[in-house]
Coordinates of C-alpha atoms (C1' of nucleotides) in Angstrom, one line a residue:
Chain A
X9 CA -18.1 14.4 14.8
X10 CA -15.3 13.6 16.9
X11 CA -12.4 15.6 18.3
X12 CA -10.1 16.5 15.1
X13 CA -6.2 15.8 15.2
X14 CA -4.9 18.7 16.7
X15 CA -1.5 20.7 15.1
X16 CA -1.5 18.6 11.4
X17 CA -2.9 20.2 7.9
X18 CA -4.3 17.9 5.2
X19 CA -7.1 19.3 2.7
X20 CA -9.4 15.8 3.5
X21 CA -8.9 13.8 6.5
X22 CA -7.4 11.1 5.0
X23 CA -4.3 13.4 4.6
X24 CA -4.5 14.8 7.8
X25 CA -4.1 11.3 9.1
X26 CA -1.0 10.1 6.5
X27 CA 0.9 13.2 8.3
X28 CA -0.4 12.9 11.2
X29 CA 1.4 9.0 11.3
X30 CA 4.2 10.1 8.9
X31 CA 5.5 12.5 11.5
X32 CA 5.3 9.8 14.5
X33 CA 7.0 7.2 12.5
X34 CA 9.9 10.0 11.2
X35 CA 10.3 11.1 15.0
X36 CA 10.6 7.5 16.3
X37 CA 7.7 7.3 18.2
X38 CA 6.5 4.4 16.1
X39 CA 9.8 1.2 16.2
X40 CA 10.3 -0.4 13.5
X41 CA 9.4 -4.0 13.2
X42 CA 6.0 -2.8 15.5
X43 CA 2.7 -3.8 13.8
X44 CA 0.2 -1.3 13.6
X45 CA -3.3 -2.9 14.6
X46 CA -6.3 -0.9 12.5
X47 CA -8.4 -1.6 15.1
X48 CA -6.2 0.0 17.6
X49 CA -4.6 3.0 16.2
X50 CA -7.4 3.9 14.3
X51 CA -9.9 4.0 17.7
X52 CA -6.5 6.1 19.2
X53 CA -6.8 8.3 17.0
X54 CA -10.9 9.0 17.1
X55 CA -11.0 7.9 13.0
X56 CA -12.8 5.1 11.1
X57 CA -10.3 1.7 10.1
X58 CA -11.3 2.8 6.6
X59 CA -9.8 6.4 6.7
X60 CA -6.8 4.8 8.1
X61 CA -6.3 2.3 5.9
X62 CA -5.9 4.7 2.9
X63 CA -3.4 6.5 5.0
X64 CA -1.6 3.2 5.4
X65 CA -1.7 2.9 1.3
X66 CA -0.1 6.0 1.4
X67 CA 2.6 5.1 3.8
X68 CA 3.3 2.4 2.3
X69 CA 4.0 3.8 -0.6
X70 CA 6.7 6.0 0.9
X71 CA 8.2 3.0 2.3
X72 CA 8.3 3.8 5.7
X73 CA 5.3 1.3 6.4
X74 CA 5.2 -2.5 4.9
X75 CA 2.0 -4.1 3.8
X76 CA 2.3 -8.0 4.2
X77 CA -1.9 -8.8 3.0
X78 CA -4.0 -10.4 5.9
X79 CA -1.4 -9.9 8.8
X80 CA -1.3 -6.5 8.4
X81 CA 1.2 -3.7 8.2
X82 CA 4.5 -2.8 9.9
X83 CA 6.8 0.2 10.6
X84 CA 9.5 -0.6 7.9
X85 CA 12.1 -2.2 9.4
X86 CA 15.5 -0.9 8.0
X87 CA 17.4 -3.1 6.4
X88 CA 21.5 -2.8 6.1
X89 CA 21.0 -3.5 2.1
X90 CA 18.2 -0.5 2.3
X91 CA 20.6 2.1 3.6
X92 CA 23.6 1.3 1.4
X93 CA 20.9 1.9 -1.4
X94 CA 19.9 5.5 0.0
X95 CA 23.4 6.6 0.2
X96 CA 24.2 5.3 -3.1
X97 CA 21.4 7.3 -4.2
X98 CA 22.2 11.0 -2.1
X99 CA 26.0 10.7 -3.7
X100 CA 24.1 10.1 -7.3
X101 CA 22.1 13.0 -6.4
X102 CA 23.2 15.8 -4.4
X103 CA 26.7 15.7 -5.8
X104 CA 25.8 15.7 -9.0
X105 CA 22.9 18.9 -8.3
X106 CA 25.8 20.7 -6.3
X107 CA 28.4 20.3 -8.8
X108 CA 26.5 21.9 -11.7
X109 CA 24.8 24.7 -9.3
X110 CA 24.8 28.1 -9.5
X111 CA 25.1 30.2 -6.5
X112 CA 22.4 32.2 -6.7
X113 CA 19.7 29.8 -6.8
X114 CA 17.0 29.9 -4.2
X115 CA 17.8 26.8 -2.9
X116 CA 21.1 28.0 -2.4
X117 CA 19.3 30.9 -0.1
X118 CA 17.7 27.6 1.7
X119 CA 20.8 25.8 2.4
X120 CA 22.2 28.8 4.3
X121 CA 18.8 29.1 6.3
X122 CA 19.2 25.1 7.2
X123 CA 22.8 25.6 8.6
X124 CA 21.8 28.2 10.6
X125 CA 18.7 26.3 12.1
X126 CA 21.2 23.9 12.6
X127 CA 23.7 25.9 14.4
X128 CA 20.9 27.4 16.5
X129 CA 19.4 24.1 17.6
X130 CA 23.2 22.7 18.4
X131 CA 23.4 25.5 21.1
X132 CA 20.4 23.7 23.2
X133 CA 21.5 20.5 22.1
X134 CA 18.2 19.9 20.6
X135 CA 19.9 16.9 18.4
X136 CA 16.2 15.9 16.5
X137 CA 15.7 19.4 15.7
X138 CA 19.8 19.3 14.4
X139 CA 18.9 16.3 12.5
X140 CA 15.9 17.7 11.0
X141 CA 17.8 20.6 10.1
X142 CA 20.8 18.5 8.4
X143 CA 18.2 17.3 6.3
X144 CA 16.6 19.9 5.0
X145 CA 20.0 21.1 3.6
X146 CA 20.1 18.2 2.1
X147 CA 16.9 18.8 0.5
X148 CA 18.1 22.5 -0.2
X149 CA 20.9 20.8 -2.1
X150 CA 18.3 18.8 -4.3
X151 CA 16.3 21.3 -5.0
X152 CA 19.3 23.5 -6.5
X153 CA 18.6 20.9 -10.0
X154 CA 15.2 22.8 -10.4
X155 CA 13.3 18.7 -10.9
X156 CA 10.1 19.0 -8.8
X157 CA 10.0 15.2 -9.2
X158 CA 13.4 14.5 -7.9
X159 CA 12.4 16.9 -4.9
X160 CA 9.7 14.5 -4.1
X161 CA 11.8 11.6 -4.6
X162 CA 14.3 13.2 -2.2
X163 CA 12.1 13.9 0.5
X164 CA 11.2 10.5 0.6
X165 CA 14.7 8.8 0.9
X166 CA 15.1 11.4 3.5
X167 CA 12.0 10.4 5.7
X168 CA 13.0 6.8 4.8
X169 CA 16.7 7.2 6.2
X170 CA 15.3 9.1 9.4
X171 CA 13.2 5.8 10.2
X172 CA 16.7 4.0 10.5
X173 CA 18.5 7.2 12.7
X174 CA 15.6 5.9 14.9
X175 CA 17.7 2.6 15.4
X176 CA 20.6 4.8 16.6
X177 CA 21.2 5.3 20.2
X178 CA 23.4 8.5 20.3
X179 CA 22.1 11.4 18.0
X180 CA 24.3 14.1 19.2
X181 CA 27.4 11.5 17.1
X182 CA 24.8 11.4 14.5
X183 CA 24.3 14.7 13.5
X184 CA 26.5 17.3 15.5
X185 CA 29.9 17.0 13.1
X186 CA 27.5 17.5 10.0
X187 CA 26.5 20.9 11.1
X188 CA 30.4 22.2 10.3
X189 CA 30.5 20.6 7.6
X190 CA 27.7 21.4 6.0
X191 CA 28.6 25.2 6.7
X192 CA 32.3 24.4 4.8
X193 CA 30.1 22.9 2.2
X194 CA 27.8 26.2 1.7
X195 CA 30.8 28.5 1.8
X196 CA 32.7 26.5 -1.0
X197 CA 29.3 27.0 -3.3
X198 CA 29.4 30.5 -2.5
X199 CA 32.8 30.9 -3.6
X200 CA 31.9 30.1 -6.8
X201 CA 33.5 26.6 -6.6
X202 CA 30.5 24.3 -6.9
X203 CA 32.8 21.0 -8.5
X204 CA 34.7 21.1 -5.1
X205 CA 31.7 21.7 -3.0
X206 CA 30.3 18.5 -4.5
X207 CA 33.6 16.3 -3.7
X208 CA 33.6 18.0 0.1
X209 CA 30.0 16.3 -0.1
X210 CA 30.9 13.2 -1.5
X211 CA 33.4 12.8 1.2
X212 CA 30.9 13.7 4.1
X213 CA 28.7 10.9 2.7
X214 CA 31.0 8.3 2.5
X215 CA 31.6 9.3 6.1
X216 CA 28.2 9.6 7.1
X217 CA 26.9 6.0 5.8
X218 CA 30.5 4.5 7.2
X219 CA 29.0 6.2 10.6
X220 CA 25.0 5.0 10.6
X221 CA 26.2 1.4 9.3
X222 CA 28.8 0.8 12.0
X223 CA 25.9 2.6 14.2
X224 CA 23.3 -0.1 12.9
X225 CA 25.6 -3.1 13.1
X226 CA 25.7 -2.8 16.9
X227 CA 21.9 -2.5 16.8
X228 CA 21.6 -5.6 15.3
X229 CA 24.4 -6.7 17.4
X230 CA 21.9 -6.2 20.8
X231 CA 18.7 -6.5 19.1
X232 CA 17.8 -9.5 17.1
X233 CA 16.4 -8.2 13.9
X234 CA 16.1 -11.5 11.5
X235 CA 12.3 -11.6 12.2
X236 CA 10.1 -9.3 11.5
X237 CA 6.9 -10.5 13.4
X238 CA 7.4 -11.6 17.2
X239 CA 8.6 -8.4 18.5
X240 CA 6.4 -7.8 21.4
Chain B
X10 CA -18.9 -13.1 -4.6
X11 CA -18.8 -10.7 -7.9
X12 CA -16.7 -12.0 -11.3
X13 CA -13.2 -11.8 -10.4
X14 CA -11.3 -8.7 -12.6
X15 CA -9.6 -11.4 -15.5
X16 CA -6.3 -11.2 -16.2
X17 CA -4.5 -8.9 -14.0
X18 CA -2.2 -10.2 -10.6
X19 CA -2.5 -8.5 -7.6
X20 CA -2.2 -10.6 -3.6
X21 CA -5.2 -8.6 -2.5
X22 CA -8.3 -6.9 -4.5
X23 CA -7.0 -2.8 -4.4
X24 CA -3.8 -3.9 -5.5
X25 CA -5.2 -5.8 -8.6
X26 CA -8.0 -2.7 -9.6
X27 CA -5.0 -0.6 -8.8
X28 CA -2.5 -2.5 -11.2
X29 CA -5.8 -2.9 -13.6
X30 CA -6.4 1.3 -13.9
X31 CA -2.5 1.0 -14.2
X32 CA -3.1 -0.5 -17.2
X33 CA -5.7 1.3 -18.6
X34 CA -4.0 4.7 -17.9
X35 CA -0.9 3.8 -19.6
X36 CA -2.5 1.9 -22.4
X37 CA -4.7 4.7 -23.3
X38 CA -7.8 3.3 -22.7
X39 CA -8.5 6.3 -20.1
X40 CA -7.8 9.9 -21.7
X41 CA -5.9 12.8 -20.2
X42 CA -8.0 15.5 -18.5
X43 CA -11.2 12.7 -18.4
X44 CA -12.7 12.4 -14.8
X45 CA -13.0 9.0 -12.9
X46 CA -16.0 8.6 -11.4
X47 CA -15.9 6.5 -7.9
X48 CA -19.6 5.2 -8.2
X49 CA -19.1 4.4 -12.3
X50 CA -15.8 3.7 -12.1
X51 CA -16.4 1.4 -9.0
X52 CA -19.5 -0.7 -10.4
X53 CA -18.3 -0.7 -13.7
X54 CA -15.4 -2.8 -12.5
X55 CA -17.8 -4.7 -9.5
X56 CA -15.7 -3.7 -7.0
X57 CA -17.1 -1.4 -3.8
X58 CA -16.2 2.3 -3.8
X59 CA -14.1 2.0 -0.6
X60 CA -12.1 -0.7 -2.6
X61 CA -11.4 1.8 -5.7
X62 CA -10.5 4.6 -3.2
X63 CA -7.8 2.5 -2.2
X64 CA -6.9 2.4 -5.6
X65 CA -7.2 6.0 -6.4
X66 CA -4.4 7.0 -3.7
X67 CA -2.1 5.0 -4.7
X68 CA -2.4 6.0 -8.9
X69 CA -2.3 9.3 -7.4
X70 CA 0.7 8.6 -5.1
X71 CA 2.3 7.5 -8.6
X72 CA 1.1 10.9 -10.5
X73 CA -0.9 9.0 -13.2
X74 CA -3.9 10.7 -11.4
X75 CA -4.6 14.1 -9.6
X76 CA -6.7 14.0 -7.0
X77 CA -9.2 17.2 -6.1
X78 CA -10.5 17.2 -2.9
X79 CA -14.8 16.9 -3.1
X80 CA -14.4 17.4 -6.3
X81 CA -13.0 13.9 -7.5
X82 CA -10.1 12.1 -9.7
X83 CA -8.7 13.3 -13.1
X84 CA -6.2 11.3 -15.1
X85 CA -3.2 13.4 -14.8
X86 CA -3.0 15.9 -17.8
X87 CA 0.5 15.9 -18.6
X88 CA 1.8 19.7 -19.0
X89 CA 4.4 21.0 -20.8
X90 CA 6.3 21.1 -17.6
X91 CA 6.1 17.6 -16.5
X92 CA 7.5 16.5 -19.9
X93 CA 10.4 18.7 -19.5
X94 CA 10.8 17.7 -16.3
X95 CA 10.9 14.0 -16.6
X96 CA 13.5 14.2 -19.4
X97 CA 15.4 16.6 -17.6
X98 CA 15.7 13.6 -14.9
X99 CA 15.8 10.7 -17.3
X100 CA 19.2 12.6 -19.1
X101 CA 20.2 12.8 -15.3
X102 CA 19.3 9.2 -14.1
X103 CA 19.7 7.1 -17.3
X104 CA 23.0 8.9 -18.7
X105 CA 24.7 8.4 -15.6
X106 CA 23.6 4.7 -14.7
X107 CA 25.1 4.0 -18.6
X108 CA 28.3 5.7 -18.4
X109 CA 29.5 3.6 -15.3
X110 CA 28.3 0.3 -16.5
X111 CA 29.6 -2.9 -16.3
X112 CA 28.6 -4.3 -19.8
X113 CA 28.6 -8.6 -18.0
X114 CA 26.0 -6.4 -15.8
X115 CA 22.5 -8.5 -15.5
X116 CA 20.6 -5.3 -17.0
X117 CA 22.4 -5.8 -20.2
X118 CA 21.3 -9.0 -20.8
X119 CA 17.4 -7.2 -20.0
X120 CA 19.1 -4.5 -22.5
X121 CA 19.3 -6.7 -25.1
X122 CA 15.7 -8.7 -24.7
X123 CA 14.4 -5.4 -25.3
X124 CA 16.1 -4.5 -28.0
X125 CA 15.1 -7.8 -29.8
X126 CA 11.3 -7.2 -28.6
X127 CA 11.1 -4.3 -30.3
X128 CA 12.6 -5.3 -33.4
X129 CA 9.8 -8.0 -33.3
X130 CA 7.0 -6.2 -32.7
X131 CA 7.8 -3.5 -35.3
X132 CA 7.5 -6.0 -38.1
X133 CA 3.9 -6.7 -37.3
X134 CA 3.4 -2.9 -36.9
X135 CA 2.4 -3.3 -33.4
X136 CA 3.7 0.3 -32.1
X137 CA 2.3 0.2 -29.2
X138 CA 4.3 -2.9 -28.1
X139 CA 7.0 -1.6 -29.5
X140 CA 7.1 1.6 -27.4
X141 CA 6.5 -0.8 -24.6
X142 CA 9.5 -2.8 -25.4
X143 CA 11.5 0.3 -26.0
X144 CA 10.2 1.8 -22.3
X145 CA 11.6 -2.0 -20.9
X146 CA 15.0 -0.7 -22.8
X147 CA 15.1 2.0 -20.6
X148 CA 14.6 0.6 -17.9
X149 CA 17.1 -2.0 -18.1
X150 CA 19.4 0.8 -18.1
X151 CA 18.7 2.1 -15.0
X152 CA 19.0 -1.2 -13.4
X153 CA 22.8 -1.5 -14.5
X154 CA 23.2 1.6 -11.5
X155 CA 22.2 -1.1 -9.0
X156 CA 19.3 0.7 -7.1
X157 CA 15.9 -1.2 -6.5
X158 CA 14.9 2.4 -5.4
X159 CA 15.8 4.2 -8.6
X160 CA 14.5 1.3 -10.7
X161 CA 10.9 1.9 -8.6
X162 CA 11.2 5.5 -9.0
X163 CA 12.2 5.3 -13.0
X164 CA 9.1 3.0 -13.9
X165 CA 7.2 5.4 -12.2
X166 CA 8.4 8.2 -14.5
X167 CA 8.0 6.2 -17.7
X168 CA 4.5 5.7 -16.5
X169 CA 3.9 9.1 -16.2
X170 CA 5.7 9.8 -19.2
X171 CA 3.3 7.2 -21.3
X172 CA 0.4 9.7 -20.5
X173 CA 1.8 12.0 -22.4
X174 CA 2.6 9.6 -25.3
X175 CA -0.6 8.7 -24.9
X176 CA -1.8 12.5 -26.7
X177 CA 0.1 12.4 -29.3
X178 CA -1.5 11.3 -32.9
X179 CA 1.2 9.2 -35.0
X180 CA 2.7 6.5 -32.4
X181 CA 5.1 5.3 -35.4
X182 CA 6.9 8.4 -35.9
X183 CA 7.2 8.1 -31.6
X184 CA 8.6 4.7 -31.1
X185 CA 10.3 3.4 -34.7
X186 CA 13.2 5.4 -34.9
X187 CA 15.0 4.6 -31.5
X188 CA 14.3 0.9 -32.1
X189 CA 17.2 1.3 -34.5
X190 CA 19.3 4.1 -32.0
X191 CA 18.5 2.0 -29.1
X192 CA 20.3 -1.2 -30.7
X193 CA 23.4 1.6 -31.6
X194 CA 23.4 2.5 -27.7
X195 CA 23.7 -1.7 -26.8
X196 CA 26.4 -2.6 -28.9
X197 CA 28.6 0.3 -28.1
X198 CA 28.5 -0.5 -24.6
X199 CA 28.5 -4.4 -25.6
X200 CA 31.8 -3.0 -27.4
X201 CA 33.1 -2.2 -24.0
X202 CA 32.7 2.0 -24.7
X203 CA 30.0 2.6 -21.5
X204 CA 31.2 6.5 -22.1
X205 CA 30.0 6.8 -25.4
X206 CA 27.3 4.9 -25.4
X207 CA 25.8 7.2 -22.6
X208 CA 26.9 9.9 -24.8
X209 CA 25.3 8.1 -27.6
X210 CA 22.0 8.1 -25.6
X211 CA 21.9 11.6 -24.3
X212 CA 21.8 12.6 -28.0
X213 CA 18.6 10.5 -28.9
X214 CA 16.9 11.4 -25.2
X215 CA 17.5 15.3 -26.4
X216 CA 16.1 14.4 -29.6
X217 CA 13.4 12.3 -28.1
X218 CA 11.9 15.0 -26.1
X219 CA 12.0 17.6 -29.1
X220 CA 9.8 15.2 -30.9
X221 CA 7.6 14.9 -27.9
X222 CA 7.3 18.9 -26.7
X223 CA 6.8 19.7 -30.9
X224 CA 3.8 16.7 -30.8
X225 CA 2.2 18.1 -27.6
X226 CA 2.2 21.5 -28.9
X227 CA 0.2 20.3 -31.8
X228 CA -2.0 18.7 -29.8
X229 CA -2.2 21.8 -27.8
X230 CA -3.6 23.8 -30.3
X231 CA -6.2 21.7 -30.9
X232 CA -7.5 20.6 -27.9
X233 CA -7.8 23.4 -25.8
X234 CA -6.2 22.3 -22.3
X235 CA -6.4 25.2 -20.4
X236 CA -9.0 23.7 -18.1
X237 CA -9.0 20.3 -16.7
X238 CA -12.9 20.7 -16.1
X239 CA -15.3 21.0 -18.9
X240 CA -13.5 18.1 -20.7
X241 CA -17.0 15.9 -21.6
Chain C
dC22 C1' -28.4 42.7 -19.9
dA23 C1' -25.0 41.9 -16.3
dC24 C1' -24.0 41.0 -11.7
dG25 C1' -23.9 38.9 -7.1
dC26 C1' -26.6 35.9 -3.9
dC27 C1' -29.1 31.9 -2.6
dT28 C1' -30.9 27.3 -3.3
dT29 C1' -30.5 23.0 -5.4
dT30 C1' -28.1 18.9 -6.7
dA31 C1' -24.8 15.6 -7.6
dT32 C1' -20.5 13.9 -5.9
dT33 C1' -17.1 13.0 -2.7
dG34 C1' -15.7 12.3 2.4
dT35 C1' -16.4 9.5 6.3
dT36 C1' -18.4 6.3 9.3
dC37 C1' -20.4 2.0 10.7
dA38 C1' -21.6 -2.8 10.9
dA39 C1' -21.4 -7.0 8.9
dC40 C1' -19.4 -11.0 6.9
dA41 C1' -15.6 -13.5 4.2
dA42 C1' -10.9 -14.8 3.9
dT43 C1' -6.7 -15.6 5.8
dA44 C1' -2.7 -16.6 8.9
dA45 C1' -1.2 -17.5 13.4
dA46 C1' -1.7 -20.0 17.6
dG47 C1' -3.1 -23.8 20.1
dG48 C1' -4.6 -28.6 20.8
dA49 C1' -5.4 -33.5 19.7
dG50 C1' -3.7 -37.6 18.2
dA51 C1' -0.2 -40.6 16.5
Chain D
dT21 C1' 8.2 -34.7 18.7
dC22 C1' 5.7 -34.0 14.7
dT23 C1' 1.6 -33.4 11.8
dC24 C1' -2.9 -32.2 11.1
dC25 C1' -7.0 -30.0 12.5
dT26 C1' -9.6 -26.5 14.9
dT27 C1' -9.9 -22.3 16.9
dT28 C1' -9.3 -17.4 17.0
dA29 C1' -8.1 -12.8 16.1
dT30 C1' -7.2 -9.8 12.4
dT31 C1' -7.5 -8.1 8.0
dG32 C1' -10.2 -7.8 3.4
dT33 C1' -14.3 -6.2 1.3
dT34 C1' -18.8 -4.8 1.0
dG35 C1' -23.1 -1.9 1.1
dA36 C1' -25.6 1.6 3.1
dA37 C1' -26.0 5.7 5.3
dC38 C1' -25.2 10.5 6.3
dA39 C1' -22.2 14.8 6.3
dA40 C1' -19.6 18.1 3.7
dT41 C1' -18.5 20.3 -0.3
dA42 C1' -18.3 22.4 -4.9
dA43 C1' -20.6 23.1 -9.1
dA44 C1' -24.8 24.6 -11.5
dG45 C1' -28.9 26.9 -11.9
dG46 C1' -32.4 30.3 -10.6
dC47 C1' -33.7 34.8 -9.0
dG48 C1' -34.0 39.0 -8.0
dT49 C1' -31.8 43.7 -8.2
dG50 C1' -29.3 47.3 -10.4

DNA sequence: CACGCCTTTATTGTTCAACAATAAAGGAGA
DNA sequence: TCTCCTTTATTGTTGAACAATAAAGGCGTG
């Protein structure tokens, strides 16, 4: 047997793969618009093109990987129509699980770990690690409408939307201003106030997508994204 | 080459077995708590085992099917949980979508196709169309929010949510009476009053999922559930 | 009889090699 | 320059093989 993947979990090593690739494509060192070869990436990473092609299923799924039959599959290319659907979504969501929260909840007790990973990673200016953070408050925020299916769902959007901060040239603009407002965010919920926590976050949104869209139209400005294939 | 599966679409083979086991999960030829078999499964439907794995991760991906490591693939037995749960988000996602809608909104029109399918198909007695039909009802709802993800994740759910259906004795008493409430809910919005027809629908979903949790308990006690294994 | 331990056995997990099917690329001819 | 054909690399799919695992059954021992 060959040499395992080293630091991922998975009960079977199909998983194992799917998180191995989920966490390359989520930390951009997968582009978007690059093909993945079976052949290749599955002899890089020491497993059979059978093993990775159920990972790819998987990914797929998940939409951060596109299947187009007999040429092969992709790292998902964001689209500008794909974001304004995810933040359409996270204001459908999280403001309407924030604004019938109660304070108490454990996910409220997660959303105040998050911003404080987040203020901790700001001080080394470790901006992934800030933008991993921001998310997982996000997710906190989800969590606080108790749907184990909409958590699922979340997670998903979230991994999806990371795939386009990928496209993104300055993180520190992308995530740093989120890290105070989140915090203003969590102190209004603990305040008791959760209908004007959830407006503070439907503002921030409306900022934020405002912020990755102008971010993306200069990508798309330099890069030429019509076509997906010819991107060596 | 083996006989081709008839009747089902699909631009490559796992995506047609996959949309084929769709089918039979959510049809009911394939009961709760019943394990697939990969080497039965996979000749009965003359397609390889690596094919039908393919297959497998995605019906699992979609929660129709649980996947045990070495130990194989069960269709999903729905708990008492998951039906609370998927209402819970159906009041959350459906409600919503209805209250801001436009009624010249595209959806509608799929609204009202539904609405008259339904009526069509419960002359001829055929409930199981009609709960179909009444599911497409639904689902034309969600589109009026405007979210090809929310429309993916919602037909997922309903999916899910047919499993359960699937357990219950008397599919009448299920489906007929929202034929009727579902036609209220379309001409109220038609009427221009989105509010209250979302209020409107609330009301039935809250009744709807009495019905179902009061069904599934009787089923409960008869079956014994406890234990997915042990299930021949 | 009950309890834990070992062996057996059937099934899934994973790999490999082969071939069919397809789409892209390149070349010949008009 | 354009179209059609051929070539080529890649994916789609299969069958067989073996490894790894969990369930079932048997076997002593108390």
């Amino acid at each position: 047997m060959r040499e395992p993947i080293a630091g991922e979990t998975g009960r079977t090593l199909g998983e194992t793969v799917t998180n191995r690739v989920r966490r390359m494509l989520v930390e951009g060192e997968l582009i978007p618009g690059q093909r993945l070869s079976e052949a290749g990436l599955s002899e890089q990473l020491g497993i059979s093109r059978n093993t990775l092609r159920e990972a790819f299923r998987s990914l797929a799924h998940e939409g951060l990987v596109t299947h187009h039959p007999n040429r092969g599959v992709f790292v998902t290319t964001p689209s500008m129509a794909s974001i304004v659907d995810i933040y359409r979504l996270r204001r459908f969501i999280e403001c309407r699980a924030l604004a019938e929260a109660w304070p108490g909840h454990p996910g409220a007790r997660a959303m105040r770990a998050a911003v404080a990973d987040a203020g901790t990673h700001r001080e080394t200016q470790d901006w992934n690690a800030v933008g991993t953070a921001n998310m997982a408050f996000h997710a906190a925020i989800v969590e606080l409408a108790d749907s184990e299916r909409l958590n699922v769902f979340f997670r998903r959007l979230a991994a999806e939307l990371r795939l386009a901060f990928g496209l993104i040239a300055d993180p520190e603009m992308l995530h740093e201003p989120y890290v105070a407002m989140n915090r203003r965010v969590l102190d209004t919920l603990e305040a008791g106030r959760p209908r004007e926590a959830s407006e503070l976050l439907e503002h921030y949104l409306v900022q934020s997508e405002r912020l990755v869209l102008a971010a993306y139209t200069r990508y798309e400005e330099g890069a030429n994204i019509a076509s997906t294939p010819g991107m060596d």
